[in-house]
PDB file of C-alpha atoms and ligand atoms in Angstrom:
ATOM      1  CA  MET A   1      96.456 116.966 -43.480  1.00 77.00           C
ATOM      2  CA  ALA A   2      96.130 118.758 -40.124  1.00 82.00           C
ATOM      3  CA  ALA A   3      92.781 118.422 -38.339  1.00 80.00           C
ATOM      4  CA  ASP A   4      92.062 122.156 -38.408  1.00 85.00           C
ATOM      5  CA  ALA A   5      92.730 122.341 -42.140  1.00 86.00           C
ATOM      6  CA  ARG A   6      90.358 119.429 -42.786  1.00 91.00           C
ATOM      7  CA  ASN A   7      87.633 121.040 -40.699  1.00 93.00           C
ATOM      8  CA  THR A   8      87.983 124.329 -42.549  1.00 94.00           C
ATOM      9  CA  LEU A   9      87.921 122.618 -45.936  1.00 95.00           C
ATOM     10  CA  ILE A  10      84.748 120.717 -45.152  1.00 97.00           C
ATOM     11  CA  GLN A  11      83.059 123.936 -44.035  1.00 96.00           C
ATOM     12  CA  THR A  12      84.189 125.537 -47.284  1.00 96.00           C
ATOM     13  CA  TYR A  13      82.738 122.631 -49.283  1.00 97.00           C
ATOM     14  CA  TYR A  14      79.418 123.017 -47.496  1.00 96.00           C
ATOM     15  CA  ARG A  15      79.281 126.724 -48.285  1.00 95.00           C
ATOM     16  CA  ALA A  16      80.264 126.200 -51.912  1.00 95.00           C
ATOM     17  CA  LEU A  17      77.693 123.471 -52.476  1.00 95.00           C
ATOM     18  CA  PHE A  18      74.901 125.261 -50.685  1.00 93.00           C
ATOM     19  CA  GLN A  19      75.730 128.450 -52.541  1.00 92.00           C
ATOM     20  CA  ALA A  20      75.597 126.571 -55.824  1.00 92.00           C
ATOM     21  CA  TRP A  21      72.535 124.417 -55.319  1.00 91.00           C
ATOM     22  CA  GLY A  22      70.593 125.562 -52.257  1.00 89.00           C
ATOM     23  CA  PRO A  23      68.429 123.298 -50.084  1.00 89.00           C
ATOM     24  CA  GLN A  24      68.127 119.679 -51.195  1.00 87.00           C
ATOM     25  CA  ASN A  25      64.955 118.867 -49.224  1.00 85.00           C
ATOM     26  CA  TRP A  26      66.011 115.531 -47.847  1.00 86.00           C
ATOM     27  CA  TRP A  27      64.372 113.226 -46.737  1.00 86.00           C
ATOM     28  CA  PRO A  28      61.427 112.870 -49.164  1.00 85.00           C
ATOM     29  CA  ALA A  29      58.796 111.393 -46.825  1.00 87.00           C
ATOM     30  CA  ARG A  30      55.495 112.257 -45.231  1.00 92.00           C
ATOM     31  CA  SER A  31      56.164 110.784 -41.787  1.00 95.00           C
ATOM     32  CA  ARG A  32      58.912 109.503 -39.521  1.00 96.00           C
ATOM     33  CA  PHE A  33      57.900 105.944 -40.267  1.00 97.00           C
ATOM     34  CA  GLU A  34      58.135 106.568 -43.998  1.00 96.00           C
ATOM     35  CA  VAL A  35      61.727 107.702 -43.463  1.00 96.00           C
ATOM     36  CA  ILE A  36      62.473 104.466 -41.635  1.00 97.00           C
ATOM     37  CA  VAL A  37      60.867 102.299 -44.312  1.00 98.00           C
ATOM     38  CA  GLY A  38      62.777 104.241 -46.967  1.00 96.00           C
ATOM     39  CA  ALA A  39      66.065 103.778 -45.086  1.00 96.00           C
ATOM     40  CA  TYR A  40      65.566  99.994 -45.152  1.00 97.00           C
ATOM     41  CA  LEU A  41      64.339  99.821 -48.728  1.00 97.00           C
ATOM     42  CA  THR A  42      67.089 102.000 -50.198  1.00 94.00           C
ATOM     43  CA  GLN A  43      69.793  99.499 -49.299  1.00 94.00           C
ATOM     44  CA  ASN A  44      71.458  98.242 -52.494  1.00 93.00           C
ATOM     45  CA  THR A  45      69.009  99.888 -54.858  1.00 92.00           C
ATOM     46  CA  ALA A  46      68.254 103.187 -56.559  1.00 89.00           C
ATOM     47  CA  TRP A  47      65.806 105.605 -54.965  1.00 88.00           C
ATOM     48  CA  THR A  48      63.462 105.352 -57.948  1.00 91.00           C
ATOM     49  CA  ASN A  49      62.862 101.686 -57.038  1.00 96.00           C
ATOM     50  CA  VAL A  50      62.201 102.657 -53.428  1.00 95.00           C
ATOM     51  CA  GLU A  51      59.585 105.134 -54.597  1.00 94.00           C
ATOM     52  CA  LYS A  52      57.725 102.377 -56.468  1.00 97.00           C
ATOM     53  CA  ALA A  53      57.700 100.123 -53.399  1.00 98.00           C
ATOM     54  CA  MET A  54      56.589 103.008 -51.169  1.00 97.00           C
ATOM     55  CA  ALA A  55      53.803 103.872 -53.605  1.00 97.00           C
ATOM     56  CA  ASN A  56      52.568 100.261 -53.411  1.00 98.00           C
ATOM     57  CA  LEU A  57      52.568 100.370 -49.606  1.00 98.00           C
ATOM     58  CA  ARG A  58      50.787 103.715 -49.603  1.00 96.00           C
ATOM     59  CA  ALA A  59      48.146 102.551 -52.069  1.00 97.00           C
ATOM     60  CA  ALA A  60      47.522  99.510 -49.845  1.00 98.00           C
ATOM     61  CA  ARG A  61      47.266 101.827 -46.813  1.00 97.00           C
ATOM     62  CA  LEU A  62      50.081  99.944 -45.109  1.00 97.00           C
ATOM     63  CA  LEU A  63      52.728 102.650 -44.815  1.00 97.00           C
ATOM     64  CA  SER A  64      52.484 102.858 -41.027  1.00 97.00           C
ATOM     65  CA  VAL A  65      53.642 100.952 -37.970  1.00 98.00           C
ATOM     66  CA  LYS A  66      50.179  99.452 -37.711  1.00 97.00           C
ATOM     67  CA  GLY A  67      50.179  98.537 -41.379  1.00 98.00           C
ATOM     68  CA  ILE A  68      53.507  96.730 -41.329  1.00 98.00           C
ATOM     69  CA  ARG A  69      52.530  94.999 -38.093  1.00 98.00           C
ATOM     70  CA  LYS A  70      49.335  93.530 -39.519  1.00 97.00           C
ATOM     71  CA  VAL A  71      50.275  92.757 -43.126  1.00 98.00           C
ATOM     72  CA  ALA A  72      51.137  89.158 -43.937  1.00 98.00           C
ATOM     73  CA  LEU A  73      54.787  88.639 -44.774  1.00 98.00           C
ATOM     74  CA  ALA A  74      54.036  87.318 -48.275  1.00 98.00           C
ATOM     75  CA  GLU A  75      51.904  90.360 -49.067  1.00 98.00           C
ATOM     76  CA  LEU A  76      54.597  92.698 -47.767  1.00 98.00           C
ATOM     77  CA  GLU A  77      57.144  90.948 -49.978  1.00 98.00           C
ATOM     78  CA  ARG A  78      54.884  91.405 -52.996  1.00 98.00           C
ATOM     79  CA  LEU A  79      54.362  95.102 -52.336  1.00 98.00           C
ATOM     80  CA  ILE A  80      58.023  95.979 -51.847  1.00 98.00           C
ATOM     81  CA  ARG A  81      59.301  93.756 -54.643  1.00 98.00           C
ATOM     82  CA  PRO A  82      60.395  96.767 -56.809  1.00 98.00           C
ATOM     83  CA  SER A  83      63.029  97.664 -54.196  1.00 97.00           C
ATOM     84  CA  GLY A  84      64.941  94.403 -54.698  1.00 97.00           C
ATOM     85  CA  TYR A  85      66.012  91.906 -52.000  1.00 97.00           C
ATOM     86  CA  PHE A  86      62.340  92.061 -51.122  1.00 98.00           C
ATOM     87  CA  ARG A  87      62.192  88.908 -48.965  1.00 98.00           C
ATOM     88  CA  GLN A  88      65.080  90.055 -46.824  1.00 98.00           C
ATOM     89  CA  LYS A  89      63.755  93.610 -46.578  1.00 98.00           C
ATOM     90  CA  ALA A  90      60.226  92.456 -45.688  1.00 98.00           C
ATOM     91  CA  ARG A  91      61.570  90.365 -42.805  1.00 98.00           C
ATOM     92  CA  ARG A  92      63.699  93.273 -41.649  1.00 98.00           C
ATOM     93  CA  LEU A  93      60.768  95.691 -41.616  1.00 98.00           C
ATOM     94  CA  LYS A  94      58.789  93.199 -39.565  1.00 98.00           C
ATOM     95  CA  THR A  95      61.756  92.875 -37.201  1.00 98.00           C
ATOM     96  CA  PHE A  96      61.889  96.638 -36.740  1.00 98.00           C
ATOM     97  CA  VAL A  97      58.190  96.823 -35.845  1.00 98.00           C
ATOM     98  CA  ASP A  98      58.562  93.886 -33.420  1.00 98.00           C
ATOM     99  CA  PHE A  99      61.448  95.728 -31.776  1.00 98.00           C
ATOM    100  CA  LEU A 100      59.425  98.951 -31.579  1.00 98.00           C
ATOM    101  CA  ASP A 101      56.486  97.098 -30.059  1.00 98.00           C
ATOM    102  CA  GLN A 102      58.543  95.217 -27.506  1.00 98.00           C
ATOM    103  CA  GLN A 103      60.839  98.032 -26.411  1.00 97.00           C
ATOM    104  CA  TYR A 104      58.690 101.121 -26.871  1.00 98.00           C
ATOM    105  CA  GLY A 105      55.070  99.973 -26.973  1.00 98.00           C
ATOM    106  CA  GLY A 106      54.972 100.718 -30.715  1.00 97.00           C
ATOM    107  CA  SER A 107      55.793 104.411 -30.165  1.00 98.00           C
ATOM    108  CA  LEU A 108      58.407 106.149 -32.315  1.00 98.00           C
ATOM    109  CA  THR A 109      58.109 109.171 -30.017  1.00 97.00           C
ATOM    110  CA  ARG A 110      59.206 107.072 -27.050  1.00 98.00           C
ATOM    111  CA  MET A 111      62.022 105.505 -29.035  1.00 98.00           C
ATOM    112  CA  PHE A 112      63.388 108.795 -30.313  1.00 98.00           C
ATOM    113  CA  ALA A 113      63.178 110.355 -26.826  1.00 98.00           C
ATOM    114  CA  ARG A 114      66.075 108.141 -25.751  1.00 97.00           C
ATOM    115  CA  PRO A 115      69.663 109.444 -25.870  1.00 97.00           C
ATOM    116  CA  THR A 116      71.256 109.227 -29.317  1.00 97.00           C
ATOM    117  CA  LYS A 117      74.011 106.817 -28.316  1.00 96.00           C
ATOM    118  CA  GLU A 118      71.591 104.371 -26.706  1.00 97.00           C
ATOM    119  CA  ILE A 119      69.120 104.222 -29.588  1.00 97.00           C
ATOM    120  CA  ARG A 120      71.980 103.946 -32.059  1.00 98.00           C
ATOM    121  CA  GLU A 121      73.336 100.914 -30.226  1.00 97.00           C
ATOM    122  CA  GLU A 122      69.891  99.319 -30.152  1.00 98.00           C
ATOM    123  CA  LEU A 123      69.268  99.944 -33.845  1.00 98.00           C
ATOM    124  CA  LEU A 124      72.658  98.519 -34.784  1.00 98.00           C
ATOM    125  CA  LYS A 125      71.728  95.239 -33.112  1.00 97.00           C
ATOM    126  CA  LEU A 126      68.722  94.792 -35.421  1.00 98.00           C
ATOM    127  CA  ASN A 127      69.036  92.534 -38.414  1.00 94.00           C
ATOM    128  CA  GLY A 128      69.751  94.597 -41.519  1.00 92.00           C
ATOM    129  CA  VAL A 129      70.652  97.843 -39.768  1.00 97.00           C
ATOM    130  CA  GLY A 130      74.182  98.983 -40.505  1.00 96.00           C
ATOM    131  CA  GLN A 131      75.687 102.301 -39.515  1.00 97.00           C
ATOM    132  CA  GLU A 132      74.381 104.229 -42.523  1.00 96.00           C
ATOM    133  CA  THR A 133      70.822 102.964 -42.028  1.00 97.00           C
ATOM    134  CA  ALA A 134      70.900 103.612 -38.270  1.00 98.00           C
ATOM    135  CA  ASP A 135      72.188 107.140 -38.779  1.00 98.00           C
ATOM    136  CA  SER A 136      69.641 107.876 -41.531  1.00 96.00           C
ATOM    137  CA  VAL A 137      66.870 106.834 -39.139  1.00 97.00           C
ATOM    138  CA  LEU A 138      68.326 108.893 -36.304  1.00 97.00           C
ATOM    139  CA  LEU A 139      68.951 112.043 -38.341  1.00 96.00           C
ATOM    140  CA  TYR A 140      66.045 112.140 -40.746  1.00 95.00           C
ATOM    141  CA  ALA A 141      63.290 110.514 -38.694  1.00 96.00           C
ATOM    142  CA  GLY A 142      64.436 111.301 -35.169  1.00 96.00           C
ATOM    143  CA  ASN A 143      66.127 114.700 -35.488  1.00 95.00           C
ATOM    144  CA  HIS A 144      69.184 113.341 -33.674  1.00 96.00           C
ATOM    145  CA  PRO A 145      72.499 115.065 -34.438  1.00 96.00           C
ATOM    146  CA  VAL A 146      74.413 112.391 -36.367  1.00 97.00           C
ATOM    147  CA  PHE A 147      75.978 112.692 -39.792  1.00 97.00           C
ATOM    148  CA  VAL A 148      75.078 110.011 -42.339  1.00 97.00           C
ATOM    149  CA  VAL A 149      78.205 108.725 -44.054  1.00 96.00           C
ATOM    150  CA  ASP A 150      77.671 107.105 -47.423  1.00 94.00           C
ATOM    151  CA  ALA A 151      79.875 105.896 -50.260  1.00 92.00           C
ATOM    152  CA  TYR A 152      79.710 109.335 -51.901  1.00 94.00           C
ATOM    153  CA  THR A 153      81.110 111.022 -48.786  1.00 96.00           C
ATOM    154  CA  ARG A 154      84.044 108.642 -48.674  1.00 95.00           C
ATOM    155  CA  ARG A 155      84.735 108.934 -52.400  1.00 95.00           C
ATOM    156  CA  ILE A 156      84.734 112.737 -52.430  1.00 96.00           C
ATOM    157  CA  LEU A 157      86.907 113.049 -49.328  1.00 96.00           C
ATOM    158  CA  ALA A 158      89.363 110.472 -50.666  1.00 95.00           C
ATOM    159  CA  ARG A 159      89.585 112.122 -54.105  1.00 95.00           C
ATOM    160  CA  HIS A 160      90.286 115.426 -52.401  1.00 96.00           C
ATOM    161  CA  ALA A 161      92.963 113.817 -50.207  1.00 93.00           C
ATOM    162  CA  ILE A 162      91.126 114.726 -47.009  1.00 94.00           C
ATOM    163  CA  LEU A 163      90.789 111.112 -45.932  1.00 92.00           C
ATOM    164  CA  THR A 164      92.163 107.836 -47.186  1.00 90.00           C
ATOM    165  CA  ASP A 165      89.948 105.147 -48.738  1.00 84.00           C
ATOM    166  CA  ASP A 166      90.273 102.921 -45.704  1.00 89.00           C
ATOM    167  CA  ALA A 167      89.064 105.446 -43.091  1.00 92.00           C
ATOM    168  CA  SER A 168      86.496 103.826 -40.806  1.00 94.00           C
ATOM    169  CA  TYR A 169      82.844 104.844 -40.835  1.00 96.00           C
ATOM    170  CA  GLU A 170      83.234 106.287 -37.341  1.00 96.00           C
ATOM    171  CA  ASP A 171      86.285 108.336 -38.305  1.00 94.00           C
ATOM    172  CA  VAL A 172      84.452 109.867 -41.269  1.00 96.00           C
ATOM    173  CA  ARG A 173      81.329 110.513 -39.198  1.00 97.00           C
ATOM    174  CA  LYS A 174      83.251 112.210 -36.407  1.00 96.00           C
ATOM    175  CA  LEU A 175      85.210 114.348 -38.862  1.00 96.00           C
ATOM    176  CA  LEU A 176      82.059 115.585 -40.610  1.00 97.00           C
ATOM    177  CA  GLU A 177      80.201 116.184 -37.356  1.00 97.00           C
ATOM    178  CA  LYS A 178      83.071 118.129 -35.831  1.00 96.00           C
ATOM    179  CA  SER A 179      83.731 120.147 -38.984  1.00 96.00           C
ATOM    180  CA  LEU A 180      80.108 121.126 -39.579  1.00 97.00           C
ATOM    181  CA  ALA A 181      79.073 121.850 -35.983  1.00 95.00           C
ATOM    182  CA  PRO A 182      80.425 125.449 -35.973  1.00 94.00           C
ATOM    183  CA  LEU A 183      78.152 126.275 -38.929  1.00 94.00           C
ATOM    184  CA  ALA A 184      75.142 125.482 -36.774  1.00 90.00           C
ATOM    185  CA  GLU A 185      76.387 127.764 -34.022  1.00 83.00           C
ATOM    186  CA  SER A 186      76.547 130.743 -36.334  1.00 75.00           C
ATOM    187  CA  ALA A 187      73.873 132.052 -38.643  1.00 54.00           C
ATOM    188  CA  ASP A 188      76.025 130.985 -41.566  1.00 54.00           C
ATOM    189  CA  ASN A 189      73.940 127.982 -42.458  1.00 53.00           C
ATOM    190  CA  SER A 190      70.845 130.013 -43.102  1.00 56.00           C
ATOM    191  CA  GLU A 191      69.619 130.549 -46.610  1.00 54.00           C
ATOM    192  CA  GLU A 192      69.807 134.313 -46.100  1.00 50.00           C
ATOM    193  CA  SER A 193      73.523 134.275 -45.364  1.00 54.00           C
ATOM    194  CA  PHE A 194      74.282 133.084 -48.877  1.00 54.00           C
ATOM    195  CA  ASN A 195      73.928 134.920 -52.096  1.00 54.00           C
ATOM    196  CA  PRO A 196      70.459 134.049 -53.340  1.00 53.00           C
ATOM    197  CA  GLN A 197      71.829 133.931 -56.885  1.00 60.00           C
ATOM    198  CA  ARG A 198      72.808 130.319 -57.253  1.00 64.00           C
ATOM    199  CA  THR A 199      76.177 129.860 -58.898  1.00 63.00           C
ATOM    200  CA  ALA A 200      75.139 126.673 -60.666  1.00 67.00           C
ATOM    201  CA  SER A 201      71.862 124.984 -61.342  1.00 65.00           C
ATOM    202  CA  PHE A 202      71.340 121.557 -59.886  1.00 68.00           C
ATOM    203  CA  PRO A 203      71.768 118.987 -62.686  1.00 70.00           C
ATOM    204  CA  ASN A 204      68.563 117.143 -61.802  1.00 67.00           C
ATOM    205  CA  PRO A 205      65.584 118.764 -60.150  1.00 62.00           C
ATOM    206  CA  PRO A 206      66.035 118.408 -56.369  1.00 68.00           C
ATOM    207  CA  HIS A 207      63.273 116.740 -54.437  1.00 73.00           C
ATOM    208  CA  PRO A 208      60.351 119.050 -53.778  1.00 77.00           C
ATOM    209  CA  PRO A 209      59.902 119.858 -50.079  1.00 81.00           C
ATOM    210  CA  SER A 210      58.146 117.077 -48.182  1.00 83.00           C
ATOM    211  CA  PRO A 211      56.526 117.141 -44.724  1.00 84.00           C
ATOM    212  CA  MET A 212      59.657 115.494 -43.294  1.00 84.00           C
ATOM    213  CA  SER A 213      62.195 117.660 -45.146  1.00 81.00           C
ATOM    214  CA  ALA A 214      60.330 120.754 -43.949  1.00 80.00           C
ATOM    215  CA  ALA A 215      59.861 119.477 -40.377  1.00 80.00           C
ATOM    216  CA  LYS A 216      61.168 121.629 -37.572  1.00 84.00           C
ATOM    217  CA  ARG A 217      64.636 120.557 -36.484  1.00 86.00           C
ATOM    218  CA  THR A 218      67.657 121.897 -34.645  1.00 91.00           C
ATOM    219  CA  ALA A 219      70.258 123.986 -36.463  1.00 92.00           C
ATOM    220  CA  LEU A 220      72.793 121.193 -36.044  1.00 95.00           C
ATOM    221  CA  THR A 221      70.600 118.493 -37.546  1.00 95.00           C
ATOM    222  CA  GLN A 222      69.679 120.893 -40.339  1.00 94.00           C
ATOM    223  CA  VAL A 223      73.347 121.346 -41.271  1.00 95.00           C
ATOM    224  CA  TYR A 224      73.991 117.589 -41.190  1.00 96.00           C
ATOM    225  CA  ASN A 225      70.835 117.006 -43.209  1.00 94.00           C
ATOM    226  CA  GLU A 226      71.754 119.591 -45.827  1.00 94.00           C
ATOM    227  CA  MET A 227      75.362 118.473 -46.209  1.00 96.00           C
ATOM    228  CA  HIS A 228      74.338 114.858 -46.720  1.00 95.00           C
ATOM    229  CA  GLY A 229      71.860 115.878 -49.419  1.00 93.00           C
ATOM    230  CA  LEU A 230      74.464 118.054 -51.138  1.00 95.00           C
ATOM    231  CA  ILE A 231      77.030 115.265 -51.078  1.00 96.00           C
ATOM    232  CA  VAL A 232      74.506 112.909 -52.652  1.00 92.00           C
ATOM    233  CA  GLY A 233      74.085 115.500 -55.416  1.00 92.00           C
ATOM    234  CA  VAL A 234      77.831 115.610 -56.038  1.00 96.00           C
ATOM    235  CA  GLY A 235      78.167 111.837 -56.005  1.00 94.00           C
ATOM    236  CA  LYS A 236      75.236 111.149 -58.296  1.00 91.00           C
ATOM    237  CA  ASN A 237      75.969 113.841 -60.834  1.00 93.00           C
ATOM    238  CA  TYR A 238      79.731 114.368 -60.876  1.00 96.00           C
ATOM    239  CA  CYS A 239      81.840 112.219 -58.574  1.00 96.00           C
ATOM    240  CA  LYS A 240      80.958 108.912 -60.184  1.00 95.00           C
ATOM    241  CA  LYS A 241      82.482 105.673 -59.083  1.00 92.00           C
ATOM    242  CA  SER A 242      84.332 104.750 -62.236  1.00 93.00           C
ATOM    243  CA  GLN A 243      85.464 108.237 -63.206  1.00 94.00           C
ATOM    244  CA  PRO A 244      84.902 111.700 -61.698  1.00 95.00           C
ATOM    245  CA  GLU A 245      83.380 114.270 -64.046  1.00 95.00           C
ATOM    246  CA  CYS A 246      84.888 117.364 -62.480  1.00 96.00           C
ATOM    247  CA  ASP A 247      83.836 119.937 -65.085  1.00 94.00           C
ATOM    248  CA  GLY A 248      80.891 121.802 -63.623  1.00 92.00           C
ATOM    249  CA  CYS A 249      81.229 120.251 -60.161  1.00 96.00           C
ATOM    250  CA  PRO A 250      81.064 122.979 -57.497  1.00 96.00           C
ATOM    251  CA  LEU A 251      84.011 121.327 -55.729  1.00 97.00           C
ATOM    252  CA  GLN A 252      86.320 121.461 -58.720  1.00 96.00           C
ATOM    253  CA  ALA A 253      88.007 124.626 -57.439  1.00 95.00           C
ATOM    254  CA  PHE A 254      89.112 122.703 -54.353  1.00 94.00           C
ATOM    255  CA  LEU A 255      90.754 119.756 -56.053  1.00 93.00           C
ATOM    256  CA  PRO A 256      94.193 119.275 -54.559  1.00 88.00           C
ATOM    257  CA  ASP A 257      97.268 119.419 -56.694  1.00 78.00           C
ATOM    258  CA  LEU A 258      98.590 115.944 -56.097  1.00 61.00           C
ATOM    259  CA  LYS A 259     101.573 116.223 -58.395  1.00 53.00           C
TER     260      LYS A 259
HETATM  261  S1  LIG B   1      83.758 115.274 -59.372  1.00 52.04           S
HETATM  262 FE1  LIG B   1      85.865 115.999 -59.252  1.00 52.04          FE
HETATM  263  S2  LIG B   1      85.706 118.018 -58.314  1.00 52.04           S
HETATM  264 FE2  LIG B   1      83.774 116.983 -57.924  1.00 52.04          FE
HETATM  265  S3  LIG B   1      84.028 116.033 -55.948  1.00 52.04           S
HETATM  266 FE3  LIG B   1      84.608 114.511 -57.452  1.00 52.04          FE
HETATM  267  S4  LIG B   1      86.817 114.718 -57.676  1.00 52.04           S
HETATM  268 FE4  LIG B   1      86.051 116.560 -56.670  1.00 52.04          FE
END
């Protein structure tokens, strides 16, 4: 498929999904550090398990840089146990705080003030930070303009013959970023530019707005944020791994005729 056609299709998907479901209010967190903890804990587990681990940390008043710095490793493991792989994840959270302390004096503001490419490279060197985790931290906690590619993104694009299964993370990321950027330059990504009558109700209640989902951000990061949340909705509710359930999916009208 030609590059221009792919870009146009992805913009069309964004409009169709946003028209159908509206804002998804990602990321559900009260602070930048909560986003980061969530990005680590959500690896290889469902979000409901992350919420239990986060609730434990919050109840223990440890959901902060200071809290993770001071808590004993064994106690941290106990608190985040519901998220699975808890020993590994506890060590990784400690590693992140050590990195923040050593490189940025414990300041997320100083870390996120660095250019996107440089922080991304630093994050990717940390134990347990892959591309999806690094980009979640950059986009949702740092307001940096990167698109978060997940398994849902790949699956949907492959099933619609926009990309092949073996496309690299970077290829998918660049395609989404390039395709969606023009939406941020126009007013077309605003709620007002769409028909307020939703064309389909979201199958599960979307997350309620959180301090981080409602935080001020650039138009570009807002579009990347929204598209990622919408794709998660498609993947969780319709485009399932074993078998797509296309009836009712807002992208059904765009399925290619592969015959
Ligand atoms: S569920 Fe069907 S229509 Fe929806 S994204 Fe997947 S393949 Fe496309």
